[in-house]
Amino acid sequence: MHHRLSRRGLFAASAATLVASALGACDGTPLASATPAPTLRPPDGTPLAVWELTGGLVGTAMLALRAPRLVVFGDGDAIADAAYRSRLDPDALQSLAAGLLADLGSSDAQKPRSAAPTILNAPVTRVSTWSPSGPLAFTAEGFDELKTDHVYADVLYDARDRLAAVHKSVAATAQPYLADRVRLVAMPVDGEPATVNPWPADVKLPAPDAGGLRKADLSGEDARAVVRTLTRDLDQRGAWPAYTSASGDTVRASWRYLLPNE
């Protein structure tokens, strides 16, 4: 597990500032209006918090297309799986920021992991949050699989669970996330697919890499053509249709919208 955790005093102070801002303040004068403390937020386009999974029993093509589970930006914009979008209100945003700073800036978060057996093909969990002095993050292999073994500190699960709660809320709103840029991924076909569609003439099939994987990030009319003509694996279940290009290449392909920070 890798941590980029330092200057604990500053992080604790930042967390305290955010908590104070969330609660508000009052000078004790009757009928005086509460004056909120200044809110610290990352630069535009920089995520406030990210929760992502990598690895596991997932094919190379799906890994290439996989989006972060959740990205939250400083203006409250929250995007789940590059598929659903919502906006946190200021109180919820400040509560999330303060909680993550407290979790990842704590001394418990810096303790080395306990010894545990390696779990083959276990996914890797990564959680990161922005702070004024640099990102705080942890990376943990087999995070959920090893929870009962107490391999990782409880405070790290607290941080992940904060983001998981936001993810659940965002996904439940069912507001689609749309963008003007997409990621297109195609892979070679194994066997003889039952149904093969013609590759759309107005979409350029990306060139393969050494392993046969085809990938391209597209914008403008190229992106619109992909959205218009190719099927999307919205639920990330690997249901990728097969297509045959004019040159005779047969591939399975899917796409997703790119996030603002990608």
mmCIF file of C-alpha atoms in Angstrom:
data_model
loop_
_atom_site.group_PDB
_atom_site.id
_atom_site.type_symbol
_atom_site.label_atom_id
_atom_site.label_comp_id
_atom_site.label_asym_id
_atom_site.label_seq_id
_atom_site.Cartn_x
_atom_site.Cartn_y
_atom_site.Cartn_z
ATOM 1 C CA MET A 1 0.000 0.000 0.000
ATOM 2 C CA HIS A 2 1.311 3.415 -0.922
ATOM 3 C CA HIS A 3 0.538 6.596 0.956
ATOM 4 C CA ARG A 4 1.361 10.180 0.129
ATOM 5 C CA LEU A 5 0.595 11.488 3.594
ATOM 6 C CA SER A 6 2.636 14.232 5.239
ATOM 7 C CA ARG A 7 2.349 17.462 7.255
ATOM 8 C CA ARG A 8 -0.323 16.010 9.465
ATOM 9 C CA GLY A 9 -0.759 19.172 11.440
ATOM 10 C CA LEU A 10 -1.652 21.164 8.342
ATOM 11 C CA PHE A 11 -4.084 18.533 7.139
ATOM 12 C CA ALA A 12 -5.750 18.381 10.527
ATOM 13 C CA ALA A 13 -6.034 22.162 10.503
ATOM 14 C CA SER A 14 -7.515 22.037 7.001
ATOM 15 C CA ALA A 15 -10.025 19.462 8.125
ATOM 16 C CA ALA A 16 -10.920 21.576 11.139
ATOM 17 C CA THR A 17 -11.400 24.600 8.905
ATOM 18 C CA LEU A 18 -13.737 22.662 6.649
ATOM 19 C CA VAL A 19 -15.672 21.270 9.602
ATOM 20 C CA ALA A 20 -16.032 24.763 11.054
ATOM 21 C CA SER A 21 -17.216 25.995 7.687
ATOM 22 C CA ALA A 22 -19.792 23.227 7.495
ATOM 23 C CA LEU A 23 -21.114 24.002 10.977
ATOM 24 C CA GLY A 24 -20.969 27.781 10.578
ATOM 25 C CA ALA A 25 -19.907 30.260 13.223
ATOM 26 C CA CYS A 26 -21.540 32.901 15.384
ATOM 27 C CA ASP A 27 -20.030 35.771 17.384
ATOM 28 C CA GLY A 28 -22.600 35.436 20.150
ATOM 29 C CA THR A 29 -24.470 38.664 19.329
ATOM 30 C CA PRO A 30 -28.262 38.189 19.440
ATOM 31 C CA LEU A 31 -29.765 37.942 15.954
ATOM 32 C CA ALA A 32 -26.275 38.093 14.366
ATOM 33 C CA SER A 33 -25.926 36.208 11.092
ATOM 34 C CA ALA A 34 -23.506 33.265 11.036
ATOM 35 C CA THR A 35 -20.391 33.929 8.983
ATOM 36 C CA PRO A 36 -19.077 30.772 7.301
ATOM 37 C CA ALA A 37 -15.341 30.176 7.224
ATOM 38 C CA PRO A 38 -13.644 30.316 3.799
ATOM 39 C CA THR A 39 -13.926 27.083 1.855
ATOM 40 C CA LEU A 40 -10.792 25.468 0.454
ATOM 41 C CA ARG A 41 -11.332 23.870 -2.926
ATOM 42 C CA PRO A 42 -9.116 22.505 -5.699
ATOM 43 C CA PRO A 43 -8.493 24.411 -8.936
ATOM 44 C CA ASP A 44 -11.155 24.101 -11.624
ATOM 45 C CA GLY A 45 -10.937 20.731 -13.347
ATOM 46 C CA THR A 46 -8.998 19.123 -10.483
ATOM 47 C CA PRO A 47 -10.970 16.443 -8.606
ATOM 48 C CA LEU A 48 -11.635 16.936 -4.923
ATOM 49 C CA ALA A 49 -11.942 13.172 -4.432
ATOM 50 C CA VAL A 50 -11.592 10.042 -6.543
ATOM 51 C CA TRP A 51 -12.502 6.409 -5.866
ATOM 52 C CA GLU A 52 -11.357 3.878 -8.449
ATOM 53 C CA LEU A 53 -10.778 0.163 -8.934
ATOM 54 C CA THR A 54 -8.116 -1.410 -11.111
ATOM 55 C CA GLY A 55 -7.067 -4.968 -11.884
ATOM 56 C CA GLY A 56 -9.037 -8.025 -10.885
ATOM 57 C CA LEU A 57 -10.517 -10.668 -13.134
ATOM 58 C CA VAL A 58 -11.252 -8.220 -15.926
ATOM 59 C CA GLY A 59 -10.047 -8.377 -19.503
ATOM 60 C CA THR A 60 -7.553 -5.909 -20.934
ATOM 61 C CA ALA A 61 -10.158 -4.169 -23.078
ATOM 62 C CA MET A 62 -12.561 -3.623 -20.188
ATOM 63 C CA LEU A 63 -9.717 -2.313 -18.041
ATOM 64 C CA ALA A 64 -8.876 0.154 -20.800
ATOM 65 C CA LEU A 65 -12.466 1.371 -20.807
ATOM 66 C CA ARG A 66 -13.133 1.236 -17.060
ATOM 67 C CA ALA A 67 -14.004 4.585 -15.481
ATOM 68 C CA PRO A 68 -13.433 5.645 -11.858
ATOM 69 C CA ARG A 69 -16.242 4.578 -9.580
ATOM 70 C CA LEU A 70 -16.699 8.159 -8.429
ATOM 71 C CA VAL A 71 -15.130 11.548 -9.085
ATOM 72 C CA VAL A 72 -16.191 14.607 -7.084
ATOM 73 C CA PHE A 73 -15.109 18.102 -8.134
ATOM 74 C CA GLY A 74 -14.716 21.237 -6.038
ATOM 75 C CA ASP A 75 -17.972 22.744 -7.291
ATOM 76 C CA GLY A 76 -19.924 19.717 -6.041
ATOM 77 C CA ASP A 77 -20.219 18.001 -9.411
ATOM 78 C CA ALA A 78 -20.199 14.236 -8.747
ATOM 79 C CA ILE A 79 -19.887 11.660 -11.550
ATOM 80 C CA ALA A 80 -20.360 7.926 -10.951
ATOM 81 C CA ASP A 81 -18.894 5.378 -13.393
ATOM 82 C CA ALA A 82 -18.757 8.080 -16.103
ATOM 83 C CA ALA A 83 -22.454 7.285 -16.529
ATOM 84 C CA TYR A 84 -24.446 9.172 -13.876
ATOM 85 C CA ARG A 85 -24.164 12.707 -12.578
ATOM 86 C CA SER A 86 -25.438 14.736 -9.650
ATOM 87 C CA ARG A 87 -24.349 17.735 -7.583
ATOM 88 C CA LEU A 88 -23.600 17.806 -3.872
ATOM 89 C CA ASP A 89 -24.956 20.756 -1.945
ATOM 90 C CA PRO A 90 -22.349 22.905 -0.103
ATOM 91 C CA ASP A 91 -22.940 21.265 3.273
ATOM 92 C CA ALA A 92 -22.603 17.735 1.883
ATOM 93 C CA LEU A 93 -19.507 18.730 -0.088
ATOM 94 C CA GLN A 94 -17.793 20.291 2.918
ATOM 95 C CA SER A 95 -18.700 17.332 5.104
ATOM 96 C CA LEU A 96 -17.190 14.947 2.552
ATOM 97 C CA ALA A 97 -14.007 17.015 2.180
ATOM 98 C CA ALA A 98 -13.520 17.374 5.937
ATOM 99 C CA GLY A 99 -14.156 13.680 6.531
ATOM 100 C CA LEU A 100 -11.688 12.541 3.872
ATOM 101 C CA LEU A 101 -8.989 14.908 5.116
ATOM 102 C CA ALA A 102 -9.481 13.657 8.658
ATOM 103 C CA ASP A 103 -9.457 9.992 7.568
ATOM 104 C CA LEU A 104 -6.460 10.087 5.251
ATOM 105 C CA GLY A 105 -4.525 12.575 7.377
ATOM 106 C CA SER A 106 -4.830 10.523 10.569
ATOM 107 C CA SER A 107 -1.946 8.613 12.117
ATOM 108 C CA ASP A 108 -3.870 5.351 11.714
ATOM 109 C CA ALA A 109 -3.931 5.829 7.938
ATOM 110 C CA GLN A 110 -0.141 5.868 7.884
ATOM 111 C CA LYS A 111 0.374 2.557 9.637
ATOM 112 C CA PRO A 112 1.794 -0.227 7.434
ATOM 113 C CA ARG A 113 -0.580 -2.985 6.454
ATOM 114 C CA SER A 114 -0.655 -6.149 8.500
ATOM 115 C CA ALA A 115 0.672 -9.389 7.047
ATOM 116 C CA ALA A 116 -1.906 -11.322 5.075
ATOM 117 C CA PRO A 117 -2.052 -13.957 2.347
ATOM 118 C CA THR A 118 -2.023 -12.688 -1.215
ATOM 119 C CA ILE A 119 -5.338 -12.996 -3.025
ATOM 120 C CA LEU A 120 -4.785 -13.769 -6.688
ATOM 121 C CA ASN A 121 -6.549 -11.490 -9.165
ATOM 122 C CA ALA A 122 -7.971 -9.308 -6.413
ATOM 123 C CA PRO A 123 -8.906 -5.797 -7.554
ATOM 124 C CA VAL A 124 -6.931 -2.806 -6.321
ATOM 125 C CA THR A 125 -8.789 0.007 -4.561
ATOM 126 C CA ARG A 126 -7.447 3.552 -4.749
ATOM 127 C CA VAL A 127 -8.914 6.529 -2.913
ATOM 128 C CA SER A 128 -7.469 10.024 -3.170
ATOM 129 C CA THR A 129 -8.453 13.473 -2.004
ATOM 130 C CA TRP A 130 -7.111 16.927 -2.737
ATOM 131 C CA SER A 131 -5.496 19.023 -0.031
ATOM 132 C CA PRO A 132 -3.807 22.437 -0.200
ATOM 133 C CA SER A 133 -0.402 20.806 0.318
ATOM 134 C CA GLY A 134 -0.797 17.934 -2.107
ATOM 135 C CA PRO A 135 -2.964 14.871 -2.594
ATOM 136 C CA LEU A 136 -3.628 12.317 0.123
ATOM 137 C CA ALA A 137 -4.165 8.802 -1.163
ATOM 138 C CA PHE A 138 -4.048 5.117 -0.427
ATOM 139 C CA THR A 139 -3.819 2.111 -2.712
ATOM 140 C CA ALA A 140 -4.859 -1.283 -1.379
ATOM 141 C CA GLU A 141 -4.964 -4.689 -3.064
ATOM 142 C CA GLY A 142 -7.798 -6.993 -2.042
ATOM 143 C CA PHE A 143 -9.300 -4.199 0.049
ATOM 144 C CA ASP A 144 -12.764 -5.699 0.483
ATOM 145 C CA GLU A 145 -11.606 -9.315 0.411
ATOM 146 C CA LEU A 146 -9.256 -8.725 3.366
ATOM 147 C CA LYS A 147 -11.554 -6.558 5.480
ATOM 148 C CA THR A 148 -12.352 -9.255 8.052
ATOM 149 C CA ASP A 149 -8.628 -9.980 8.428
ATOM 150 C CA HIS A 150 -8.002 -6.378 9.561
ATOM 151 C CA VAL A 151 -5.124 -6.029 7.115
ATOM 152 C CA TYR A 152 -5.882 -2.390 6.436
ATOM 153 C CA ALA A 153 -6.737 0.336 8.951
ATOM 154 C CA ASP A 154 -10.414 0.922 9.685
ATOM 155 C CA VAL A 155 -10.003 4.598 8.858
ATOM 156 C CA LEU A 156 -9.231 3.693 5.239
ATOM 157 C CA TYR A 157 -12.547 1.847 5.011
ATOM 158 C CA ASP A 158 -14.202 4.927 6.487
ATOM 159 C CA ALA A 159 -12.781 7.034 3.648
ATOM 160 C CA ARG A 160 -13.882 4.569 0.976
ATOM 161 C CA ASP A 161 -17.330 4.226 2.526
ATOM 162 C CA ARG A 162 -17.846 7.989 2.437
ATOM 163 C CA LEU A 163 -17.322 7.903 -1.306
ATOM 164 C CA ALA A 164 -19.377 4.730 -1.700
ATOM 165 C CA ALA A 165 -22.329 6.474 -0.039
ATOM 166 C CA VAL A 166 -22.034 9.374 -2.485
ATOM 167 C CA HIS A 167 -21.753 6.910 -5.390
ATOM 168 C CA LYS A 168 -24.963 5.177 -4.315
ATOM 169 C CA SER A 169 -26.783 8.485 -4.098
ATOM 170 C CA VAL A 170 -25.542 9.695 -7.489
ATOM 171 C CA ALA A 171 -26.378 6.417 -9.227
ATOM 172 C CA ALA A 172 -29.852 6.409 -7.656
ATOM 173 C CA THR A 173 -30.693 9.771 -9.232
ATOM 174 C CA ALA A 174 -30.310 8.180 -12.704
ATOM 175 C CA GLN A 175 -29.319 11.524 -14.222
ATOM 176 C CA PRO A 176 -27.155 10.635 -17.240
ATOM 177 C CA TYR A 177 -23.648 11.997 -17.547
ATOM 178 C CA LEU A 178 -22.968 13.316 -21.037
ATOM 179 C CA ALA A 179 -19.823 14.835 -22.538
ATOM 180 C CA ASP A 180 -18.433 15.944 -25.878
ATOM 181 C CA ARG A 181 -15.474 13.547 -25.650
ATOM 182 C CA VAL A 182 -15.491 9.754 -25.627
ATOM 183 C CA ARG A 183 -13.111 6.825 -25.254
ATOM 184 C CA LEU A 184 -13.505 4.088 -27.875
ATOM 185 C CA VAL A 185 -12.031 0.637 -27.229
ATOM 186 C CA ALA A 186 -12.084 -2.407 -29.525
ATOM 187 C CA MET A 187 -10.565 -5.855 -29.119
ATOM 188 C CA PRO A 188 -10.069 -8.911 -31.352
ATOM 189 C CA VAL A 189 -12.929 -11.394 -31.513
ATOM 190 C CA ASP A 190 -12.459 -14.895 -30.113
ATOM 191 C CA GLY A 191 -14.356 -17.613 -31.957
ATOM 192 C CA GLU A 192 -17.316 -17.057 -34.268
ATOM 193 C CA PRO A 193 -19.818 -14.537 -32.898
ATOM 194 C CA ALA A 194 -23.466 -15.319 -33.539
ATOM 195 C CA THR A 195 -24.152 -11.783 -34.746
ATOM 196 C CA VAL A 196 -21.751 -9.463 -36.527
ATOM 197 C CA ASN A 197 -22.608 -5.881 -37.454
ATOM 198 C CA PRO A 198 -20.906 -3.774 -40.103
ATOM 199 C CA TRP A 199 -18.449 -1.271 -38.647
ATOM 200 C CA PRO A 200 -19.958 2.212 -39.168
ATOM 201 C CA ALA A 201 -18.431 4.011 -42.120
ATOM 202 C CA ASP A 202 -18.156 7.361 -40.316
ATOM 203 C CA VAL A 203 -16.131 5.967 -37.379
ATOM 204 C CA LYS A 204 -12.435 5.340 -37.883
ATOM 205 C CA LEU A 205 -11.350 2.007 -36.399
ATOM 206 C CA PRO A 206 -8.303 2.712 -34.187
ATOM 207 C CA ALA A 207 -5.044 0.984 -35.098
ATOM 208 C CA PRO A 208 -4.168 -2.037 -32.908
ATOM 209 C CA ASP A 209 -1.312 -2.014 -30.412
ATOM 210 C CA ALA A 210 1.118 -4.923 -30.028
ATOM 211 C CA GLY A 211 -1.508 -6.933 -28.143
ATOM 212 C CA GLY A 212 -4.296 -6.237 -30.615
ATOM 213 C CA LEU A 213 -6.096 -3.707 -28.425
ATOM 214 C CA ARG A 214 -7.517 -0.675 -30.221
ATOM 215 C CA LYS A 215 -8.132 2.527 -28.258
ATOM 216 C CA ALA A 216 -8.786 6.176 -29.094
ATOM 217 C CA ASP A 217 -10.006 9.267 -27.241
ATOM 218 C CA LEU A 218 -12.209 11.284 -29.581
ATOM 219 C CA SER A 219 -13.933 14.657 -29.580
ATOM 220 C CA GLY A 220 -16.141 16.754 -31.824
ATOM 221 C CA GLU A 221 -17.824 15.072 -34.777
ATOM 222 C CA ASP A 222 -15.723 11.925 -34.312
ATOM 223 C CA ALA A 223 -17.132 11.527 -30.798
ATOM 224 C CA ARG A 224 -20.682 12.239 -31.945
ATOM 225 C CA ALA A 225 -20.382 9.557 -34.627
ATOM 226 C CA VAL A 226 -19.365 6.985 -32.010
ATOM 227 C CA VAL A 227 -22.288 7.903 -29.736
ATOM 228 C CA ARG A 228 -24.687 7.775 -32.667
ATOM 229 C CA THR A 229 -23.638 4.458 -34.208
ATOM 230 C CA LEU A 230 -21.958 2.175 -31.638
ATOM 231 C CA THR A 231 -23.553 0.361 -28.708
ATOM 232 C CA ARG A 232 -22.384 1.309 -25.216
ATOM 233 C CA ASP A 233 -21.739 -1.191 -22.412
ATOM 234 C CA LEU A 234 -23.404 1.105 -19.891
ATOM 235 C CA ASP A 235 -23.434 -1.352 -16.976
ATOM 236 C CA GLN A 236 -19.867 -2.556 -17.626
ATOM 237 C CA ARG A 237 -20.910 -6.194 -17.978
ATOM 238 C CA GLY A 238 -18.822 -6.939 -21.045
ATOM 239 C CA ALA A 239 -21.721 -7.130 -23.506
ATOM 240 C CA TRP A 240 -19.744 -5.761 -26.455
ATOM 241 C CA PRO A 241 -21.262 -6.297 -29.933
ATOM 242 C CA ALA A 242 -19.101 -7.679 -32.732
ATOM 243 C CA TYR A 243 -18.361 -5.619 -35.821
ATOM 244 C CA THR A 244 -16.561 -6.281 -39.100
ATOM 245 C CA SER A 245 -14.764 -3.420 -40.828
ATOM 246 C CA ALA A 246 -14.593 -2.820 -44.582
ATOM 247 C CA SER A 247 -11.051 -4.247 -44.515
ATOM 248 C CA GLY A 248 -12.278 -7.493 -42.941
ATOM 249 C CA ASP A 249 -11.189 -6.911 -39.329
ATOM 250 C CA THR A 250 -13.657 -8.326 -36.799
ATOM 251 C CA VAL A 251 -13.678 -6.759 -33.356
ATOM 252 C CA ARG A 252 -15.831 -6.290 -30.298
ATOM 253 C CA ALA A 253 -16.165 -2.638 -29.314
ATOM 254 C CA SER A 254 -17.671 -0.289 -26.770
ATOM 255 C CA TRP A 255 -17.202 3.285 -25.535
ATOM 256 C CA ARG A 256 -17.798 5.658 -22.653
ATOM 257 C CA TYR A 257 -17.807 9.383 -22.046
ATOM 258 C CA LEU A 258 -14.551 10.898 -20.835
ATOM 259 C CA LEU A 259 -14.484 12.770 -17.533
ATOM 260 C CA PRO A 260 -13.600 16.475 -17.353
ATOM 261 C CA ASN A 261 -10.159 15.671 -15.900
ATOM 262 C CA GLU A 262 -9.295 12.971 -18.468
#
